[in-house]
PDB file of C-alpha atoms in Angstrom:
ATOM      1  CA  MET A  11      77.815 -17.802 -82.194  1.00  0.00           C
ATOM      2  CA  SER A  12      79.269 -18.779 -85.565  1.00  0.00           C
ATOM      3  CA  SER A  13      82.353 -16.659 -84.788  1.00  0.00           C
ATOM      4  CA  ALA A  14      83.648 -14.130 -82.293  1.00  0.00           C
ATOM      5  CA  TYR A  15      83.112 -11.491 -84.995  1.00  0.00           C
ATOM      6  CA  GLY A  16      79.528 -12.437 -85.863  1.00  0.00           C
ATOM      7  CA  LYS A  17      78.498 -13.836 -89.227  1.00  0.00           C
ATOM      8  CA  ILE A  18      81.367 -13.648 -91.735  1.00  0.00           C
ATOM      9  CA  PRO A  19      80.768 -14.191 -95.477  1.00  0.00           C
ATOM     10  CA  LYS A  20      82.371 -17.268 -96.979  1.00  0.00           C
ATOM     11  CA  PRO A  21      85.072 -16.865 -99.627  1.00  0.00           C
ATOM     12  CA  THR A  22      84.345 -17.380-103.293  1.00  0.00           C
ATOM     13  CA  LEU A  23      84.203 -21.123-103.961  1.00  0.00           C
ATOM     14  CA  MET A  24      87.291 -22.134-105.921  1.00  0.00           C
ATOM     15  CA  THR A  25      86.280 -25.702-106.779  1.00  0.00           C
ATOM     16  CA  ASP A  26      82.941 -27.498-107.022  1.00  0.00           C
ATOM     17  CA  LEU A  27      83.060 -29.692-103.907  1.00  0.00           C
ATOM     18  CA  ASN A  28      81.138 -32.368-105.789  1.00  0.00           C
ATOM     19  CA  THR A  29      84.356 -32.954-107.741  1.00  0.00           C
ATOM     20  CA  VAL A  30      86.290 -33.454-104.489  1.00  0.00           C
ATOM     21  CA  LEU A  31      83.795 -35.347-102.357  1.00  0.00           C
ATOM     22  CA  PRO A  32      83.351 -37.991-101.199  1.00  0.00           C
ATOM     23  CA  ILE A  33      86.884 -38.624 -99.933  1.00  0.00           C
ATOM     24  CA  SER A  34      87.537 -42.279 -99.193  1.00  0.00           C
ATOM     25  CA  ASN A  35      90.229 -43.778 -97.014  1.00  0.00           C
ATOM     26  CA  THR A  36      91.013 -46.762 -94.810  1.00  0.00           C
ATOM     27  CA  LEU A  37      91.740 -46.657 -91.076  1.00  0.00           C
ATOM     28  CA  ARG A  38      94.557 -48.610 -89.477  1.00  0.00           C
ATOM     29  CA  ASN A  39      92.213 -51.464 -88.532  1.00  0.00           C
ATOM     30  CA  GLY A  40      90.998 -51.846 -92.111  1.00  0.00           C
ATOM     31  CA  THR A  41      87.739 -49.907 -91.696  1.00  0.00           C
ATOM     32  CA  LYS A  42      86.701 -48.239 -94.962  1.00  0.00           C
ATOM     33  CA  THR A  43      85.539 -44.639 -94.543  1.00  0.00           C
ATOM     34  CA  MET A  44      84.070 -41.835 -96.631  1.00  0.00           C
ATOM     35  CA  ILE A  45      83.994 -38.109 -95.888  1.00  0.00           C
ATOM     36  CA  GLN A  46      80.987 -36.125 -97.116  1.00  0.00           C
ATOM     37  CA  LYS A  47      79.228 -32.873 -96.275  1.00  0.00           C
ATOM     38  CA  VAL A  48      76.824 -32.963 -93.343  1.00  0.00           C
ATOM     39  CA  ASP A  49      73.235 -32.888 -94.582  1.00  0.00           C
ATOM     40  CA  ALA A  50      71.753 -30.236 -92.295  1.00  0.00           C
ATOM     41  CA  GLU A  51      68.274 -31.530 -93.178  1.00  0.00           C
ATOM     42  CA  ASN A  52      69.070 -34.970 -91.758  1.00  0.00           C
ATOM     43  CA  LYS A  53      67.605 -34.387 -88.307  1.00  0.00           C
ATOM     44  CA  SER A  54      68.638 -37.766 -86.923  1.00  0.00           C
ATOM     45  CA  LEU A  55      72.270 -37.318 -87.982  1.00  0.00           C
ATOM     46  CA  CYS A  56      72.442 -33.724 -86.714  1.00  0.00           C
ATOM     47  CA  ALA A  57      70.905 -34.729 -83.395  1.00  0.00           C
ATOM     48  CA  TYR A  58      73.560 -37.423 -83.011  1.00  0.00           C
ATOM     49  CA  LEU A  59      76.413 -35.055 -83.880  1.00  0.00           C
ATOM     50  CA  HIS A  60      74.986 -32.474 -81.480  1.00  0.00           C
ATOM     51  CA  ALA A  61      74.783 -34.994 -78.625  1.00  0.00           C
ATOM     52  CA  ARG A  62      78.320 -36.260 -79.188  1.00  0.00           C
ATOM     53  CA  PHE A  63      79.702 -32.724 -79.388  1.00  0.00           C
ATOM     54  CA  ASN A  64      77.944 -31.771 -76.154  1.00  0.00           C
ATOM     55  CA  ALA A  65      79.430 -34.843 -74.487  1.00  0.00           C
ATOM     56  CA  GLU A  66      82.878 -33.592 -75.529  1.00  0.00           C
ATOM     57  CA  LEU A  67      82.108 -30.155 -74.087  1.00  0.00           C
ATOM     58  CA  GLU A  68      80.979 -31.762 -70.857  1.00  0.00           C
ATOM     59  CA  ALA A  69      84.269 -33.688 -70.669  1.00  0.00           C
ATOM     60  CA  GLY A  70      85.871 -30.247 -70.649  1.00  0.00           C
ATOM     61  CA  SER A  71      89.344 -30.963 -72.021  1.00  0.00           C
ATOM     62  CA  THR A  72      89.460 -30.024 -75.722  1.00  0.00           C
ATOM     63  CA  TYR A  73      87.028 -27.201 -76.592  1.00  0.00           C
ATOM     64  CA  PRO A  74      86.780 -23.865 -74.713  1.00  0.00           C
ATOM     65  CA  GLN A  75      83.010 -23.805 -74.142  1.00  0.00           C
ATOM     66  CA  GLU A  76      81.867 -24.476 -70.560  1.00  0.00           C
ATOM     67  CA  GLU A  77      78.127 -24.611 -71.277  1.00  0.00           C
ATOM     68  CA  LEU A  78      76.377 -27.183 -73.438  1.00  0.00           C
ATOM     69  CA  LEU A  79      74.952 -25.945 -76.738  1.00  0.00           C
ATOM     70  CA  ASN A  80      71.257 -26.014 -77.566  1.00  0.00           C
ATOM     71  CA  ASP A  81      70.174 -27.064 -81.052  1.00  0.00           C
ATOM     72  CA  GLN A  82      70.410 -23.602 -82.609  1.00  0.00           C
ATOM     73  CA  GLN A  83      73.737 -22.879 -80.931  1.00  0.00           C
ATOM     74  CA  PHE A  84      75.170 -26.138 -82.262  1.00  0.00           C
ATOM     75  CA  ARG A  85      73.961 -25.320 -85.758  1.00  0.00           C
ATOM     76  CA  ASP A  86      75.419 -21.815 -85.532  1.00  0.00           C
ATOM     77  CA  TYR A  87      78.754 -23.068 -84.195  1.00  0.00           C
ATOM     78  CA  PHE A  88      79.373 -26.344 -86.028  1.00  0.00           C
ATOM     79  CA  LEU A  89      77.079 -26.406 -89.071  1.00  0.00           C
ATOM     80  CA  ALA A  90      76.778 -22.774 -90.163  1.00  0.00           C
ATOM     81  CA  TYR A  91      79.530 -22.848 -92.793  1.00  0.00           C
ATOM     82  CA  ASP A  92      80.972 -26.106 -94.179  1.00  0.00           C
ATOM     83  CA  ALA A  93      80.654 -29.181 -91.976  1.00  0.00           C
ATOM     84  CA  PHE A  94      81.761 -32.693 -92.863  1.00  0.00           C
ATOM     85  CA  VAL A  95      81.202 -36.168 -91.469  1.00  0.00           C
ATOM     86  CA  MET A  96      83.341 -39.286 -91.819  1.00  0.00           C
ATOM     87  CA  ALA A  97      81.220 -42.411 -92.166  1.00  0.00           C
ATOM     88  CA  LYS A  98      82.042 -46.101 -91.988  1.00  0.00           C
ATOM     89  CA  ASP A  99      81.347 -48.377 -94.969  1.00  0.00           C
ATOM     90  CA  GLY A 100      79.949 -45.981 -97.536  1.00  0.00           C
ATOM     91  CA  LEU A 101      78.024 -42.746 -97.677  1.00  0.00           C
ATOM     92  CA  ILE A 102      75.260 -41.657 -95.327  1.00  0.00           C
ATOM     93  CA  GLU A 103      72.198 -41.768 -97.555  1.00  0.00           C
ATOM     94  CA  PRO A 104      69.163 -39.522 -97.000  1.00  0.00           C
ATOM     95  CA  ASN A 105      66.030 -41.042 -95.482  1.00  0.00           C
ATOM     96  CA  THR A 106      67.979 -44.055 -94.234  1.00  0.00           C
ATOM     97  CA  ASN A 107      68.149 -45.363 -90.675  1.00  0.00           C
ATOM     98  CA  TYR A 108      71.575 -46.082 -89.204  1.00  0.00           C
ATOM     99  CA  ASP A 109      73.143 -47.116 -85.951  1.00  0.00           C
ATOM    100  CA  TRP A 110      74.956 -43.795 -85.661  1.00  0.00           C
ATOM    101  CA  ASP A 111      77.423 -45.073 -83.055  1.00  0.00           C
ATOM    102  CA  ASP A 112      78.620 -47.598 -85.608  1.00  0.00           C
ATOM    103  CA  LYS A 113      78.248 -45.429 -88.732  1.00  0.00           C
ATOM    104  CA  VAL A 114      79.824 -42.112 -87.715  1.00  0.00           C
ATOM    105  CA  VAL A 115      83.612 -42.105 -87.280  1.00  0.00           C
ATOM    106  CA  GLY A 116      84.192 -38.377 -86.897  1.00  0.00           C
ATOM    107  CA  MET A 117      83.211 -34.868 -87.938  1.00  0.00           C
ATOM    108  CA  PHE A 118      84.791 -31.473 -88.598  1.00  0.00           C
ATOM    109  CA  TYR A 119      83.932 -27.966 -89.731  1.00  0.00           C
ATOM    110  CA  ILE A 120      85.726 -25.329 -91.814  1.00  0.00           C
ATOM    111  CA  LYS A 121      84.844 -21.655 -91.362  1.00  0.00           C
ATOM    112  CA  PRO A 122      86.442 -18.205 -91.451  1.00  0.00           C
ATOM    113  CA  ASN A 123      88.743 -17.423 -88.543  1.00  0.00           C
ATOM    114  CA  TYR A 124      88.635 -13.640 -89.005  1.00  0.00           C
ATOM    115  CA  PRO A 125      86.391 -11.100 -90.760  1.00  0.00           C
ATOM    116  CA  GLY A 126      86.911  -8.826 -93.718  1.00  0.00           C
ATOM    117  CA  ARG A 127      90.480  -8.358 -94.849  1.00  0.00           C
ATOM    118  CA  CYS A 128      91.598 -11.480 -92.988  1.00  0.00           C
ATOM    119  CA  SER A 129      88.685 -13.766 -93.929  1.00  0.00           C
ATOM    120  CA  HIS A 130      90.899 -15.759 -96.304  1.00  0.00           C
ATOM    121  CA  ILE A 131      92.259 -17.508 -93.178  1.00  0.00           C
ATOM    122  CA  CYS A 132      90.058 -20.349 -91.966  1.00  0.00           C
ATOM    123  CA  ASN A 133      89.685 -22.328 -88.787  1.00  0.00           C
ATOM    124  CA  GLY A 134      88.696 -25.944 -88.280  1.00  0.00           C
ATOM    125  CA  GLY A 135      87.226 -27.966 -85.452  1.00  0.00           C
ATOM    126  CA  PHE A 136      87.650 -31.747 -85.357  1.00  0.00           C
ATOM    127  CA  PHE A 137      86.093 -34.552 -83.363  1.00  0.00           C
ATOM    128  CA  VAL A 138      86.645 -38.320 -83.559  1.00  0.00           C
ATOM    129  CA  MET A 139      84.074 -40.540 -81.878  1.00  0.00           C
ATOM    130  CA  ASP A 140      85.453 -42.222 -78.763  1.00  0.00           C
ATOM    131  CA  HIS A 141      85.269 -45.787 -80.100  1.00  0.00           C
ATOM    132  CA  TYR A 142      87.159 -44.883 -83.296  1.00  0.00           C
ATOM    133  CA  ARG A 143      90.068 -43.089 -81.613  1.00  0.00           C
ATOM    134  CA  GLY A 144      93.576 -44.437 -82.077  1.00  0.00           C
ATOM    135  CA  LEU A 145      92.899 -45.685 -85.612  1.00  0.00           C
ATOM    136  CA  GLY A 146      94.200 -42.713 -87.602  1.00  0.00           C
ATOM    137  CA  ALA A 147      90.833 -41.036 -88.215  1.00  0.00           C
ATOM    138  CA  GLY A 148      92.162 -37.666 -87.091  1.00  0.00           C
ATOM    139  CA  VAL A 149      94.982 -37.795 -89.635  1.00  0.00           C
ATOM    140  CA  VAL A 150      92.531 -38.766 -92.398  1.00  0.00           C
ATOM    141  CA  MET A 151      90.256 -35.820 -91.564  1.00  0.00           C
ATOM    142  CA  GLY A 152      93.288 -33.504 -91.357  1.00  0.00           C
ATOM    143  CA  GLU A 153      94.405 -34.598 -94.813  1.00  0.00           C
ATOM    144  CA  ALA A 154      90.878 -33.983 -96.110  1.00  0.00           C
ATOM    145  CA  PHE A 155      90.893 -30.541 -94.494  1.00  0.00           C
ATOM    146  CA  LYS A 156      94.031 -29.633 -96.475  1.00  0.00           C
ATOM    147  CA  VAL A 157      92.167 -30.503 -99.697  1.00  0.00           C
ATOM    148  CA  LEU A 158      88.762 -29.050 -98.853  1.00  0.00           C
ATOM    149  CA  ALA A 159      89.753 -25.706 -97.313  1.00  0.00           C
ATOM    150  CA  PRO A 160      91.556 -24.344-100.410  1.00  0.00           C
ATOM    151  CA  ALA A 161      88.805 -25.784-102.613  1.00  0.00           C
ATOM    152  CA  ILE A 162      86.309 -23.692-100.634  1.00  0.00           C
ATOM    153  CA  GLY A 163      88.487 -20.630-101.215  1.00  0.00           C
ATOM    154  CA  TYR A 164      90.678 -20.208 -98.146  1.00  0.00           C
ATOM    155  CA  LYS A 165      94.353 -19.356 -98.561  1.00  0.00           C
ATOM    156  CA  ALA A 166      95.559 -20.364 -95.094  1.00  0.00           C
ATOM    157  CA  SER A 167      94.440 -21.952 -91.831  1.00  0.00           C
ATOM    158  CA  LEU A 168      95.055 -21.104 -88.197  1.00  0.00           C
ATOM    159  CA  PHE A 169      94.031 -23.314 -85.286  1.00  0.00           C
ATOM    160  CA  ASN A 170      93.759 -20.968 -82.315  1.00  0.00           C
ATOM    161  CA  LEU A 171      93.547 -23.315 -79.344  1.00  0.00           C
ATOM    162  CA  VAL A 172      95.423 -26.610 -79.511  1.00  0.00           C
ATOM    163  CA  PHE A 173      95.942 -27.298 -75.829  1.00  0.00           C
ATOM    164  CA  GLU A 174      99.459 -28.398 -74.963  1.00  0.00           C
ATOM    165  CA  ASN A 175      98.179 -31.352 -72.918  1.00  0.00           C
ATOM    166  CA  ASN A 176      96.527 -32.843 -76.027  1.00  0.00           C
ATOM    167  CA  PRO A 177      99.475 -34.752 -77.536  1.00  0.00           C
ATOM    168  CA  ALA A 178      97.293 -36.636 -80.029  1.00  0.00           C
ATOM    169  CA  SER A 179      96.112 -33.400 -81.667  1.00  0.00           C
ATOM    170  CA  ILE A 180      99.610 -31.892 -81.650  1.00  0.00           C
ATOM    171  CA  ALA A 181     101.025 -35.023 -83.285  1.00  0.00           C
ATOM    172  CA  ILE A 182      98.423 -34.871 -86.074  1.00  0.00           C
ATOM    173  CA  TRP A 183      99.104 -31.252 -87.036  1.00  0.00           C
ATOM    174  CA  GLU A 184     102.871 -31.645 -86.909  1.00  0.00           C
ATOM    175  CA  LYS A 185     102.665 -34.842 -88.958  1.00  0.00           C
ATOM    176  CA  LEU A 186     100.627 -32.973 -91.586  1.00  0.00           C
ATOM    177  CA  GLY A 187     103.092 -30.094 -91.831  1.00  0.00           C
ATOM    178  CA  PHE A 188     101.315 -27.396 -89.816  1.00  0.00           C
ATOM    179  CA  GLN A 189     103.638 -24.845 -88.186  1.00  0.00           C
ATOM    180  CA  MET A 190     103.418 -23.966 -84.513  1.00  0.00           C
ATOM    181  CA  VAL A 191     103.432 -20.155 -84.725  1.00  0.00           C
ATOM    182  CA  GLY A 192     102.427 -19.084 -81.242  1.00  0.00           C
ATOM    183  CA  ARG A 193     101.629 -19.996 -77.664  1.00  0.00           C
ATOM    184  CA  ILE A 194      98.911 -18.531 -75.443  1.00  0.00           C
ATOM    185  CA  PRO A 195      99.990 -18.912 -71.804  1.00  0.00           C
ATOM    186  CA  LYS A 196      97.418 -20.143 -69.297  1.00  0.00           C
ATOM    187  CA  ALA A 197      94.673 -20.269 -71.938  1.00  0.00           C
ATOM    188  CA  GLY A 198      92.336 -22.950 -70.603  1.00  0.00           C
ATOM    189  CA  ARG A 199      90.645 -24.174 -67.431  1.00  0.00           C
ATOM    190  CA  LEU A 200      90.483 -27.823 -68.418  1.00  0.00           C
ATOM    191  CA  LYS A 201      88.971 -30.689 -66.480  1.00  0.00           C
ATOM    192  CA  ASN A 202      91.885 -32.989 -67.272  1.00  0.00           C
ATOM    193  CA  SER A 203      94.317 -30.530 -65.653  1.00  0.00           C
ATOM    194  CA  PRO A 204      92.409 -29.187 -62.632  1.00  0.00           C
ATOM    195  CA  ASP A 205      95.498 -27.972 -60.789  1.00  0.00           C
ATOM    196  CA  ARG A 206      96.711 -25.494 -63.436  1.00  0.00           C
ATOM    197  CA  LEU A 207      95.783 -23.290 -66.380  1.00  0.00           C
ATOM    198  CA  VAL A 208      96.861 -24.937 -69.629  1.00  0.00           C
ATOM    199  CA  ASP A 209      98.786 -23.210 -72.424  1.00  0.00           C
ATOM    200  CA  ALA A 210      97.357 -23.317 -75.944  1.00  0.00           C
ATOM    201  CA  LEU A 211      99.402 -23.657 -79.122  1.00  0.00           C
ATOM    202  CA  MET A 212      98.555 -22.032 -82.455  1.00  0.00           C
ATOM    203  CA  TYR A 213      99.095 -24.038 -85.659  1.00  0.00           C
ATOM    204  CA  TYR A 214      99.250 -22.424 -89.113  1.00  0.00           C
ATOM    205  CA  TYR A 215      99.171 -23.824 -92.647  1.00  0.00           C
ATOM    206  CA  ASP A 216      99.628 -21.895 -95.902  1.00  0.00           C
ATOM    207  CA  PHE A 217      97.611 -23.546 -98.687  1.00  0.00           C
ATOM    208  CA  GLU A 218      99.423 -21.502-101.359  1.00  0.00           C
ATOM    209  CA  THR A 219     102.940 -22.616-100.398  1.00  0.00           C
ATOM    210  CA  PRO A 220     104.087 -26.181-101.165  1.00  0.00           C
ATOM    211  CA  ALA A 221     104.278 -28.276 -97.993  1.00  0.00           C
ATOM    212  CA  GLU A 222     107.989 -28.957 -98.396  1.00  0.00           C
ATOM    213  CA  LYS A 223     108.697 -25.192 -98.230  1.00  0.00           C
ATOM    214  CA  GLN A 224     106.691 -24.530 -95.059  1.00  0.00           C
TER     215      GLN A 224
END
């Protein structure tokens, strides 16, 4: 379930991520945040991320899955390649108890979008916790994505399904210089638009071309 093409090898790492991470920033309300890799051995953290992601699937308006994911499916889908978490007030330390609702601001993954000759193009999936929405967390994670993806070894990114009735997501990618390169008509049966099939937009970013030339 890690991709529609099965398991795809990662690209050759271009930069030691320890030289890039953690990435710190401040949200619009003054909250200090840090982005770090998800520790897949932190069972409490992963269980929280899994539950929150399933709640988003159940809401049925942003991701294409209709069924909730079990633990292995979540790991295969969200954690199998490079997954990151944005935390409030410092890093998530191992063997430490947290109030995850307070600590976790958001999460995202980076993984290959296509196999073989096209595996230099990545995909990303982003999720901001409900109580931190509207504070700029999505933009912060998008900016981090533009740093981390080429460091991992990807040359470009394509988001396949940005639903047209998700103006917050569209605003983030256009603000960060992603190009809308395609539209998939009637792509999604979404709970927030029960009377119609919703078009999906495709957003592309070339990591090898300066932003001002895209």
